[in-house]
Coordinates of N, CA and C in Angstrom, one line a residue:
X1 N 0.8 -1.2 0.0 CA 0.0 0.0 0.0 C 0.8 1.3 0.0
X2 N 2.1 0.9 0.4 CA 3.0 2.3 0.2 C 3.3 2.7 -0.7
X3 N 3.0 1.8 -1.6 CA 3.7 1.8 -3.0 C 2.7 3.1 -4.0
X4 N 1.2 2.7 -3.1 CA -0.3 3.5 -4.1 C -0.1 4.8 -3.7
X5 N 0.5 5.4 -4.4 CA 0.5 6.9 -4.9 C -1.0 7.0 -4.9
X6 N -1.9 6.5 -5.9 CA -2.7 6.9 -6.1 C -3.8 7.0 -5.0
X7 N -3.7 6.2 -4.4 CA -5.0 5.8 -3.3 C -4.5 7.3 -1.9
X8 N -2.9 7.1 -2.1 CA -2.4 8.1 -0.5 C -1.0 8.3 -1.3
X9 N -0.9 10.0 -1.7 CA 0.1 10.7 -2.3 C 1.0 11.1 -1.5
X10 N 1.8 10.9 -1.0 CA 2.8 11.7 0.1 C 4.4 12.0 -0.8
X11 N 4.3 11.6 -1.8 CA 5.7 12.2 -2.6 C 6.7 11.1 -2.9
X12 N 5.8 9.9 -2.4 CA 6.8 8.7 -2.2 C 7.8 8.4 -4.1
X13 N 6.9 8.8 -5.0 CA 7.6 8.2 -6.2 C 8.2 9.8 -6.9
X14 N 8.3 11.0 -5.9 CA 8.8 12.1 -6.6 C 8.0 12.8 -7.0
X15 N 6.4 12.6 -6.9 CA 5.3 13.0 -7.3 C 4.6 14.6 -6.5
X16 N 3.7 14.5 -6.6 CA 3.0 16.2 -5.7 C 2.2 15.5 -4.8
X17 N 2.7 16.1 -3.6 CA 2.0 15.5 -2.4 C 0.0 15.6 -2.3
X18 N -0.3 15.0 -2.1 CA -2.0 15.1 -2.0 C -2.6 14.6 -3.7
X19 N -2.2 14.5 -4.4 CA -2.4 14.2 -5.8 C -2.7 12.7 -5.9
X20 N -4.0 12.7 -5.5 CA -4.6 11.0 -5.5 C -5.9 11.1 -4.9
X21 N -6.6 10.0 -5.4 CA -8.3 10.0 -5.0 C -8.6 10.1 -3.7
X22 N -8.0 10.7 -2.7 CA -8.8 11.2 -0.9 C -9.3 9.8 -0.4
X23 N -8.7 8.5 -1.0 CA -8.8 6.7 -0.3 C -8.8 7.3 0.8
X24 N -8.1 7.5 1.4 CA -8.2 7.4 3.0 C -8.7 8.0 3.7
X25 N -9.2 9.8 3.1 CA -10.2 10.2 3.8 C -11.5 9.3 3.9
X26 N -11.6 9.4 2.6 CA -12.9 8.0 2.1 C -13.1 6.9 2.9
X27 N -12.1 6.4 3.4 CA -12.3 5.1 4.5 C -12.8 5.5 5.8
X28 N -12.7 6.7 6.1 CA -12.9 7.1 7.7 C -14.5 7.1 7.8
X29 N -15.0 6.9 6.5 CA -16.5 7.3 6.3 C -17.0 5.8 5.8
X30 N -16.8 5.0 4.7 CA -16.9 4.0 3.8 C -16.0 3.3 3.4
X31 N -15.8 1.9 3.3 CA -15.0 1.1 2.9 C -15.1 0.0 2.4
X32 N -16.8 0.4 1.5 CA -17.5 0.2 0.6 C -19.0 -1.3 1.4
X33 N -19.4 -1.8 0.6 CA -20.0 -3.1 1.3 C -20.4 -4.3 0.0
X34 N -20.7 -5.7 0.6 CA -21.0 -6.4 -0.3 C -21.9 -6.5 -1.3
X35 N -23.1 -5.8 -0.9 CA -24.5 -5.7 -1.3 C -24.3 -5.1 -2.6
X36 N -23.2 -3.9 -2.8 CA -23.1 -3.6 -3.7 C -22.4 -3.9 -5.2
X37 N -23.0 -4.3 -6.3 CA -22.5 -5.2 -7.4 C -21.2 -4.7 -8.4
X38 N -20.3 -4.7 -8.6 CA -20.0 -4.2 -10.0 C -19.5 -5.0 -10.7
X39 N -20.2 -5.1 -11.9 CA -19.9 -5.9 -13.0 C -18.4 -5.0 -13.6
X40 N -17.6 -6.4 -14.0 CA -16.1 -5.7 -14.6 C -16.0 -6.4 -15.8
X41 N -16.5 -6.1 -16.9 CA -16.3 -6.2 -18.0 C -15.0 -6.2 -18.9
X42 N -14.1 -7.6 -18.7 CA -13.0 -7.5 -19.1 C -12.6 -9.1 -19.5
X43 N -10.8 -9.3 -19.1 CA -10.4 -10.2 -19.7 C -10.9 -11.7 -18.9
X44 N -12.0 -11.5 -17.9 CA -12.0 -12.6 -16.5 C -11.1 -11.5 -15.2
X45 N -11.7 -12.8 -14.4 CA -10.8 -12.1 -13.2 C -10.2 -13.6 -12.6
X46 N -9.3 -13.4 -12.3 CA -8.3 -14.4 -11.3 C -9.2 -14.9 -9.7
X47 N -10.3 -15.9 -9.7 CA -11.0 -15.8 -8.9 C -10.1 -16.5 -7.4
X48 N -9.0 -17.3 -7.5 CA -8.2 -17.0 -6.4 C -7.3 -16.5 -6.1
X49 N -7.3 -15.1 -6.5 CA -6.0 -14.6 -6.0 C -6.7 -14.2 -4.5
X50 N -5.7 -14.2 -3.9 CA -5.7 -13.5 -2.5 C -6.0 -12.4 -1.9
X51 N -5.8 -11.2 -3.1 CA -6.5 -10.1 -2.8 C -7.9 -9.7 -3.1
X52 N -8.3 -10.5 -3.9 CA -10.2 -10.9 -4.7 C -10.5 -11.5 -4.1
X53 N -10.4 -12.8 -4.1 CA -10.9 -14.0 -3.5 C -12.5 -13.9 -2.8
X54 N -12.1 -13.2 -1.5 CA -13.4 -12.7 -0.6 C -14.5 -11.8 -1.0
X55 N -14.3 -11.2 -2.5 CA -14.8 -10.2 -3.3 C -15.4 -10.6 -4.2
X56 N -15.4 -11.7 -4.8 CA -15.8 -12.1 -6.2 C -17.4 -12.6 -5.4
X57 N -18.4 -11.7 -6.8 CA -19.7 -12.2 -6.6 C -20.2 -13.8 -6.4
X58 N -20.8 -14.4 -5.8 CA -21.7 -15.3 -6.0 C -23.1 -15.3 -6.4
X59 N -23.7 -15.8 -6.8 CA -24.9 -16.2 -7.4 C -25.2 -17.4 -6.6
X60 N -25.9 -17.1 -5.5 CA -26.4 -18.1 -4.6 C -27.4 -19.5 -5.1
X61 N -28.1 -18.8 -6.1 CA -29.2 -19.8 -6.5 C -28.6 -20.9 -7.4
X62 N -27.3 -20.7 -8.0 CA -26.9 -21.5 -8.8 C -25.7 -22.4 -7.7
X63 N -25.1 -21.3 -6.9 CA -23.9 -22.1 -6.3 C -24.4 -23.0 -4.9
X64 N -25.6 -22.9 -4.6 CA -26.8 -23.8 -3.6 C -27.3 -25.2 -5.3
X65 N -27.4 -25.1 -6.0 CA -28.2 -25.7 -7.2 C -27.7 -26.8 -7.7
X66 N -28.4 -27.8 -8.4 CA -27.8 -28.9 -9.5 C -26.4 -28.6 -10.9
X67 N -25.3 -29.0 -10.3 CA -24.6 -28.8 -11.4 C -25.2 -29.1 -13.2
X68 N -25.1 -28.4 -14.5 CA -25.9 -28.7 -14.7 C -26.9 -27.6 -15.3
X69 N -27.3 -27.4 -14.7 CA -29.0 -26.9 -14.4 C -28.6 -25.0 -14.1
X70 N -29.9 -24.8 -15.1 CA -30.1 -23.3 -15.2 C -31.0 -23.1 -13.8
X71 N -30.7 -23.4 -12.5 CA -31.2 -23.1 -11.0 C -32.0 -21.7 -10.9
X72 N -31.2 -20.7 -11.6 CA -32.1 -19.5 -10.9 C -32.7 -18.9 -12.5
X73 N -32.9 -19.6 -13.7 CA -33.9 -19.5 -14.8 C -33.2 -18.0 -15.9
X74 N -32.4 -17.8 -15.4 CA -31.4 -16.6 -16.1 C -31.0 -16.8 -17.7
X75 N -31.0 -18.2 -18.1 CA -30.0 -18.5 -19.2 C -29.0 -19.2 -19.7
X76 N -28.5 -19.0 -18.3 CA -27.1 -19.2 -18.0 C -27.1 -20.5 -17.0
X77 N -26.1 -21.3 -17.7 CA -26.4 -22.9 -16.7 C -25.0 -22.5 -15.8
X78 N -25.0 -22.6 -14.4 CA -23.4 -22.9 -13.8 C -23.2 -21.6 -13.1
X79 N -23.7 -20.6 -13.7 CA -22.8 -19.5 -13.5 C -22.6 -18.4 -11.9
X80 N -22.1 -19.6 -11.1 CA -21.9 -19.5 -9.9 C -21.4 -18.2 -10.1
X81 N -20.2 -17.5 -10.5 CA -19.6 -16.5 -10.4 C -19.0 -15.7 -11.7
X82 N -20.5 -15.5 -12.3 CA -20.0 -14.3 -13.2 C -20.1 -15.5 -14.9
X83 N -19.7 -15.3 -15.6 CA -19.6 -15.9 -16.9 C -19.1 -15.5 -18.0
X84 N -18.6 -16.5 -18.9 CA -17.5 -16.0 -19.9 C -18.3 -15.8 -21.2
X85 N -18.4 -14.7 -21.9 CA -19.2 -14.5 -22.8 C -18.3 -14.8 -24.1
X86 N -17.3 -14.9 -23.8 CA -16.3 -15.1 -25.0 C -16.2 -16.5 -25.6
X87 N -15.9 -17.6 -24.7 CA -16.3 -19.0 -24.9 C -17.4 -20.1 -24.3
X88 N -18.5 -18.8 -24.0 CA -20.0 -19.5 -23.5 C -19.5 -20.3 -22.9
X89 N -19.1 -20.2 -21.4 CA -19.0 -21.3 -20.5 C -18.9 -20.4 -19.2
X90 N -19.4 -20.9 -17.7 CA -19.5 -20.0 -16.6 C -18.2 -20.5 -15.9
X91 N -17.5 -20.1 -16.6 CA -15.9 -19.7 -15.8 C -15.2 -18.8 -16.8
X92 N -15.1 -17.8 -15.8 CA -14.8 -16.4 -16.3 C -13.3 -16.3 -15.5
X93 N -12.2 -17.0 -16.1 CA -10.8 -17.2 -15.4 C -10.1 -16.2 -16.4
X94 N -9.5 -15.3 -15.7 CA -8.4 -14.5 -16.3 C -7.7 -14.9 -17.2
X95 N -7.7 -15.0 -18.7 CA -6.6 -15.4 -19.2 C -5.0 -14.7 -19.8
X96 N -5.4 -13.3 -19.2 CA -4.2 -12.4 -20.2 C -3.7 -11.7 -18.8
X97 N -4.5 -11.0 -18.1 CA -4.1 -10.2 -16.7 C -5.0 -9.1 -16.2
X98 N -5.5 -8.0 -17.6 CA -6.3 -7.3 -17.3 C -7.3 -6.8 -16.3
X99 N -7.7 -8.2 -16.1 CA -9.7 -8.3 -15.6 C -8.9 -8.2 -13.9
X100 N -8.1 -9.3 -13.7 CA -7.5 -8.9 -12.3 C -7.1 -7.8 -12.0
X101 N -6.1 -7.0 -12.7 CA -5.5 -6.0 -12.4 C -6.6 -4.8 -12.2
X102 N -7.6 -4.6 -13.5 CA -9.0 -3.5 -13.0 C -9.3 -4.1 -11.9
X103 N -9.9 -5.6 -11.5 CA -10.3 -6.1 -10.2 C -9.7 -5.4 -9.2
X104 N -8.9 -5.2 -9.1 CA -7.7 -5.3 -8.0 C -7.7 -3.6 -7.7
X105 N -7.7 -3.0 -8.2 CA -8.0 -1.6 -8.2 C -9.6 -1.1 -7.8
X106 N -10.4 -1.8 -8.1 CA -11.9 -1.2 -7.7 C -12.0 -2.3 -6.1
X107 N -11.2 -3.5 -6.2 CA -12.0 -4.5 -4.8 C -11.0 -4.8 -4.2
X108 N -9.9 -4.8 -4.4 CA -9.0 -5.7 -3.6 C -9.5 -5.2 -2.0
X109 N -9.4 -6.3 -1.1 CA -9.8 -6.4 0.2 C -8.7 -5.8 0.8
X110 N -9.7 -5.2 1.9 CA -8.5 -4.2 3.0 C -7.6 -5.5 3.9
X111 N -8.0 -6.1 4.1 CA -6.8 -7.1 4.4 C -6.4 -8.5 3.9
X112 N -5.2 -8.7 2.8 CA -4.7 -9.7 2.4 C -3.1 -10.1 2.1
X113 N -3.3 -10.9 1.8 CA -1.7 -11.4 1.9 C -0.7 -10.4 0.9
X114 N -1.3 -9.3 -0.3 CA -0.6 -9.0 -1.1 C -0.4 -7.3 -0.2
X115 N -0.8 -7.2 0.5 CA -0.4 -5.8 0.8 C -0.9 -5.2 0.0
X116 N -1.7 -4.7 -0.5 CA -2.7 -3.4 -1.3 C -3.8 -3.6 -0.8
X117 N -4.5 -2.4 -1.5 CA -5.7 -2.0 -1.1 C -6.9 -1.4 -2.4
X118 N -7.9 -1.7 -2.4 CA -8.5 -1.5 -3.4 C -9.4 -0.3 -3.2
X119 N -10.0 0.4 -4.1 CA -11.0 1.6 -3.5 C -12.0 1.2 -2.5
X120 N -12.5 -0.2 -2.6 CA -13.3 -0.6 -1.7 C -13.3 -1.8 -1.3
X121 N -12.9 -1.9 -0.2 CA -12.4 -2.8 0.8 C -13.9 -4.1 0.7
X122 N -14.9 -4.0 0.6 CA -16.0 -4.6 0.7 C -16.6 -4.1 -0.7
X123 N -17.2 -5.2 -1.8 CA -18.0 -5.0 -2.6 C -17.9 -6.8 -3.2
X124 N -19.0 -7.0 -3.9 CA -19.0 -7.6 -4.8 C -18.7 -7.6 -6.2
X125 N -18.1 -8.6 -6.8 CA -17.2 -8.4 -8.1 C -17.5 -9.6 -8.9
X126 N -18.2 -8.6 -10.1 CA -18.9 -9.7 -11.1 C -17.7 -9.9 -12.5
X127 N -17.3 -11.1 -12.3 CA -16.3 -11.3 -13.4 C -17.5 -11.7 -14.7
X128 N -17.1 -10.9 -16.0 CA -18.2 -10.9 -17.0 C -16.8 -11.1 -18.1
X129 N -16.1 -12.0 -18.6 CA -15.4 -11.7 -19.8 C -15.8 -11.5 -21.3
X130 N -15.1 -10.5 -21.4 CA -15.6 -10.0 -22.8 C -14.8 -9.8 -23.7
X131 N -13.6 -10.2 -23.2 CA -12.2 -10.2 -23.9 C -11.5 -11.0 -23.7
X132 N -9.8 -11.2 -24.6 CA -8.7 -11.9 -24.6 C -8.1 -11.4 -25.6
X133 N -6.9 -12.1 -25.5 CA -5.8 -12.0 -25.6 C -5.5 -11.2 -27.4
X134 N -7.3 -11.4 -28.1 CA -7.0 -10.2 -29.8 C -8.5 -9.4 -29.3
X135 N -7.9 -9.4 -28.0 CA -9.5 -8.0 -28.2 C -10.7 -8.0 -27.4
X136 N -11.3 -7.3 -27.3 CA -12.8 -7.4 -27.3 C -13.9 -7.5 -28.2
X137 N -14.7 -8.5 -27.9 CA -15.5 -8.9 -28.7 C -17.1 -7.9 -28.6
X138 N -17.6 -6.9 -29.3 CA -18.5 -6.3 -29.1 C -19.7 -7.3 -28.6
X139 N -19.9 -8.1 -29.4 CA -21.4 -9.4 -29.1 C -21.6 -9.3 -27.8
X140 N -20.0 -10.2 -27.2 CA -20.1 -10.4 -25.8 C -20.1 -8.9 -25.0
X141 N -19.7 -8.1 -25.2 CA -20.1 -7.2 -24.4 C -21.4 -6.6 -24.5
X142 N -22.0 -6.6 -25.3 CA -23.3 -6.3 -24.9 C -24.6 -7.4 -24.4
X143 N -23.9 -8.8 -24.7 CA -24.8 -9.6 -24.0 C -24.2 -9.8 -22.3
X144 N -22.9 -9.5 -21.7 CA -22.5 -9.2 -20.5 C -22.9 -8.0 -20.2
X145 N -23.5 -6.9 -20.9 CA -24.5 -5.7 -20.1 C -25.7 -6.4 -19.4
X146 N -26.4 -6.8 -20.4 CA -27.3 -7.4 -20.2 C -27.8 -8.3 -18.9
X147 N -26.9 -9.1 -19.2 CA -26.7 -10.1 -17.7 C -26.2 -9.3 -16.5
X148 N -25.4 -8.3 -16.4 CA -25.4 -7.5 -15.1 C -26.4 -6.5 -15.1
X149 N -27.3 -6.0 -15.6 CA -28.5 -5.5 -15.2 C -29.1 -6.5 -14.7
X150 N -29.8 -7.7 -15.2 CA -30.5 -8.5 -15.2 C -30.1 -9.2 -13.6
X151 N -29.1 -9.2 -13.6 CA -28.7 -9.7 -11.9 C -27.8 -9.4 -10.6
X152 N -28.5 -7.9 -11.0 CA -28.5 -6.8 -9.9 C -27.2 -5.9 -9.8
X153 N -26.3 -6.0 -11.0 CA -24.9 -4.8 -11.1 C -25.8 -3.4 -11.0
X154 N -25.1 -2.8 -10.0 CA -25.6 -1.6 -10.1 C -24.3 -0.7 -10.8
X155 N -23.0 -1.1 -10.6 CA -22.0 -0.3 -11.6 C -21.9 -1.3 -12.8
X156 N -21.0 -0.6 -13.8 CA -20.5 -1.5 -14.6 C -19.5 -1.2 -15.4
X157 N -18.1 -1.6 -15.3 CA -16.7 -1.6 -15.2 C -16.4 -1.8 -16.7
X158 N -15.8 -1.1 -17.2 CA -15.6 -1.2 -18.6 C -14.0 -0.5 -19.2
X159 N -13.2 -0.9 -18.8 CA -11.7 -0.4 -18.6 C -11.3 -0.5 -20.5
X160 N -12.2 -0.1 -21.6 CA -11.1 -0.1 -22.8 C -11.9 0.4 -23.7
X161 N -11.4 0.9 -24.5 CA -11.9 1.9 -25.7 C -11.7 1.5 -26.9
X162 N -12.1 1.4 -28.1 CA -11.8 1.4 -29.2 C -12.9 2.2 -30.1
X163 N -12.1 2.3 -31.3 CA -13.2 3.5 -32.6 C -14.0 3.1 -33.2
X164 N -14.5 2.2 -32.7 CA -15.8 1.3 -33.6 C -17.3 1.9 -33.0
X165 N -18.0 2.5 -33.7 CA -19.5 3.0 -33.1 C -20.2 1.5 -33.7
X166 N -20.9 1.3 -32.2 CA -21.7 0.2 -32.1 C -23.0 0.9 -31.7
X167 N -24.1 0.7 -32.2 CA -25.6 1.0 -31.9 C -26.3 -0.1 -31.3
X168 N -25.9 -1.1 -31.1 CA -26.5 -2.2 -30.2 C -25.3 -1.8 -28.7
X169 N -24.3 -1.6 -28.9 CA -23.7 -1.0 -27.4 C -24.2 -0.2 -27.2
X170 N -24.5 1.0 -27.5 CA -25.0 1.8 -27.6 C -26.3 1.5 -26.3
X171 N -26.9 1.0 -27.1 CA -28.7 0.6 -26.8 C -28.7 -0.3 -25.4
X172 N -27.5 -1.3 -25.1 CA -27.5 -1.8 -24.3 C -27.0 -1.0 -22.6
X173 N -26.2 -0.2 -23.0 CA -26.3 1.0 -21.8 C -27.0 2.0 -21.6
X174 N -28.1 2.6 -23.0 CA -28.7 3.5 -22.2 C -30.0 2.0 -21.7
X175 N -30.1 0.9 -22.3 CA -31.0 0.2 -21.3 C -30.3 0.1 -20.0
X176 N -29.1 -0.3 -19.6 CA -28.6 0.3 -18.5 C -29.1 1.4 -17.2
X177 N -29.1 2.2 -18.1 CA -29.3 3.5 -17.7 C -30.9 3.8 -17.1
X178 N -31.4 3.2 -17.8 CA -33.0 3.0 -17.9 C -33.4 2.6 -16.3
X179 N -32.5 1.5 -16.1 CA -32.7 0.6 -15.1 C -31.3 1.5 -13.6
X180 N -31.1 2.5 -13.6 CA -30.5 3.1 -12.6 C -29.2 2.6 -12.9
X181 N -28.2 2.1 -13.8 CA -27.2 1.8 -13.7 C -26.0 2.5 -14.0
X182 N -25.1 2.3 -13.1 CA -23.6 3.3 -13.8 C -22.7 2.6 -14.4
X183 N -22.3 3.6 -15.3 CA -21.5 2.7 -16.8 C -20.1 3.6 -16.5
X184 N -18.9 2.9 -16.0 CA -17.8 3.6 -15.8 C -17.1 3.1 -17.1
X185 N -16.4 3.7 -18.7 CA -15.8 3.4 -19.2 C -14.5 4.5 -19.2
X186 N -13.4 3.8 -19.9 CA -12.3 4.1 -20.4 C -12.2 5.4 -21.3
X187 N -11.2 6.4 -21.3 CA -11.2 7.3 -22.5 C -10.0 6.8 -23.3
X188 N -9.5 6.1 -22.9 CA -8.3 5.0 -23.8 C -6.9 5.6 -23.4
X189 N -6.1 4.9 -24.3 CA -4.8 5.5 -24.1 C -4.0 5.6 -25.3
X190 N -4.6 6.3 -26.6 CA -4.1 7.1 -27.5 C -3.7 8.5 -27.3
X191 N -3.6 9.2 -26.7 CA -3.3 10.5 -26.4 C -3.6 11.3 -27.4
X192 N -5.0 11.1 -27.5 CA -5.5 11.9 -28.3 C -7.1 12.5 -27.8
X193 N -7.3 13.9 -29.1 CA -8.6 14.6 -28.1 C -9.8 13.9 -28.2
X194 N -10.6 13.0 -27.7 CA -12.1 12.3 -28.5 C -13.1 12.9 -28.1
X195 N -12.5 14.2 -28.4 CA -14.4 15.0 -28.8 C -13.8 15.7 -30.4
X196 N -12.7 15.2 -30.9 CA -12.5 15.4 -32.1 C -12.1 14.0 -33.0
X197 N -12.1 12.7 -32.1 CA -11.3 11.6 -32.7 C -12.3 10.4 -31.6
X198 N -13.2 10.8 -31.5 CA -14.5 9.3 -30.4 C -14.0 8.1 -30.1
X199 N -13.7 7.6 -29.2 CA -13.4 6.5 -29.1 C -15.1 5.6 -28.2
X200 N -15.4 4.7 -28.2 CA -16.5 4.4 -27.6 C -16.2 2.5 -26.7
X201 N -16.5 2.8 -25.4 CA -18.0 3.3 -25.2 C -18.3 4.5 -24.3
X202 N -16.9 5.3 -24.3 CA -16.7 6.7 -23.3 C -17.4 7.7 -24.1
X203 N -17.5 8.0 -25.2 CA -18.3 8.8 -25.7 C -19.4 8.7 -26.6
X204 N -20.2 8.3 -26.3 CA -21.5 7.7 -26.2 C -22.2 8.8 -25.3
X205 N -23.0 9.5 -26.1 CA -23.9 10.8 -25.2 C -25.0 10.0 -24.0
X206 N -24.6 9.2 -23.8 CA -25.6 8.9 -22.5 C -25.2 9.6 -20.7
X207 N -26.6 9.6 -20.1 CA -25.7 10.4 -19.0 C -25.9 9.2 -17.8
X208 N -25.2 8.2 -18.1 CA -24.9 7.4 -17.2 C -23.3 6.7 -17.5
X209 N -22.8 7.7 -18.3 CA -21.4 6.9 -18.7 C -20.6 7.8 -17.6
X210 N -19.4 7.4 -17.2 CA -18.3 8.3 -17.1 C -17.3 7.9 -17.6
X211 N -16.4 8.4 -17.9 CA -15.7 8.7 -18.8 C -14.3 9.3 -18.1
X212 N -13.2 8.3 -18.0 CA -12.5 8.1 -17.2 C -11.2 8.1 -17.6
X213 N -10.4 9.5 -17.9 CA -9.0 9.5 -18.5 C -7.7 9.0 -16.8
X214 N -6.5 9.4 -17.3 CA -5.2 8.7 -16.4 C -4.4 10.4 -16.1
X215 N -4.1 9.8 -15.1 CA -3.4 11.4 -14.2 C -1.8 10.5 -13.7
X216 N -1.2 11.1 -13.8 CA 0.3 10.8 -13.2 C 0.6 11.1 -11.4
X217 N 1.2 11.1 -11.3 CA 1.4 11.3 -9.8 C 1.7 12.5 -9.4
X218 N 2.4 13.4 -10.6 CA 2.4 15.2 -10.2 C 0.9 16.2 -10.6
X219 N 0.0 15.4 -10.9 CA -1.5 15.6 -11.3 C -1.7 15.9 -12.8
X220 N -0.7 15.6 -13.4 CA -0.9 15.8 -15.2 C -1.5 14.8 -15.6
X221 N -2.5 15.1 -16.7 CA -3.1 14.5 -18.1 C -1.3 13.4 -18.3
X222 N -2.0 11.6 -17.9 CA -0.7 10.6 -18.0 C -0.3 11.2 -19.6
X223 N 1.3 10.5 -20.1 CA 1.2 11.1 -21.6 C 0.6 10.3 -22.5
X224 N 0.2 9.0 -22.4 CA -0.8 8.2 -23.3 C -2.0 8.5 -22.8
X225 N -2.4 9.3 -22.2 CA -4.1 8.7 -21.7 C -4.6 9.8 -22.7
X226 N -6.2 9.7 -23.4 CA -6.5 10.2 -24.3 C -7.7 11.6 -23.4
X227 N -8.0 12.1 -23.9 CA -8.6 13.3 -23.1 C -10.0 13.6 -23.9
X228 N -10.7 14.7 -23.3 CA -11.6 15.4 -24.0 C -12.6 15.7 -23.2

């Protein structure tokens, strides 16, 4: 945790002291809770590492249920914890690194064997893969919107950008949106302006997106992260 500049700035990497997200004021208040869902739309998540582990969603109706068997009527047979949209099967295992490393940044638990800390110490974490190792697959990501509305994500984690306008992405977050949900995506890391050059699904006129560029540790625009 010494290491997180970002979470608690004190100048440790040469940086500007206070230049990081107020984590620790934030903890004196909240330090997040289970109840609350966030779907992380990525590569999988590493469901035992040691810093997740106690974090990763369950789906009780299925993980009480007949192997087998669509138990809670969703669609989806197995899907104890989250589901892989990329090779239709309910094991959503990290295959590249991504999904853990976003994980590990929104959940990692306030006490584990790795020494870090995540924004919220308590939350549920819906591993939804929507990618590997050539990409993201648009299909699967908007049928993993779907399924985290559908079973109770109230955020939904979306760490990457590309220039492809999709109208079924599109439609599947503002149904999102419809349903109270927040859509945290990526502004990428082209370093470039995308209110002149769009990358999506950050710019997408819905007002349930945010739209989330990279700061360095002396509080500058990072030099890859894209802006606008």
């Amino acid at each position: 945790f010494a290491s997180q500049w970002d979470m608690n700035n004190v100048g440790q990497t040469g940086g500007l002291h206070g230049a990081d997200i107020g984590a620790v004021k934030a903890w004196d208040t909240q330090t997040g809770s289970r109840s609350v869902i966030v779907a992380i739309l990525d590569t999988g998540i590493d469901l035992t590492h040691p810093a997740l582990a106690a974090n990763i969603w369950t789906n009780a109706a299925e993980a009480s249920g007949k192997p087998g068997v669509d138990d809670d009527g969703n669609g989806y047979i197995d899907d104890v914890h989250g589901y892989d949209f990329i090779n239709n099967t309910p094991n959503p295992t990290d295959d590249v690194y991504h999904g853990t490393y976003v994980a590990g940044i929104i959940g990692a638990s306030g006490q584990n064997p790795a020494n870090i800390a995540g924004v919220c110490w308590n939350v549920s974490l819906m591993p939804l893969k929507v990618a590997d190792k050539n990409g993201v697959n648009l299909t699967a990501a908007v049928a993993a919107i779907e399924y985290a509305v559908a079973n109770g994500a109230k955020i939904i984690n979306a760490s990457w950008a590309g220039p492809d306008y999709s109208e079924s992405l599109r439609q599947a977050i503002e149904a999102a949106e419809a349903k109270g949900v927040l859509f945290v995506a990526s502004a990428g890391n082209g370093g470039k302006d995308v209110d002149t050059d769009p990358v999506y699904p950050a710019c997408y006129d819905l007002d349930n997106i945010i739209s989330v560029l990279a700061t360095n540790a002396s509080d500058k625009l990072a030099w890859s992260s894209n802006f606008g």
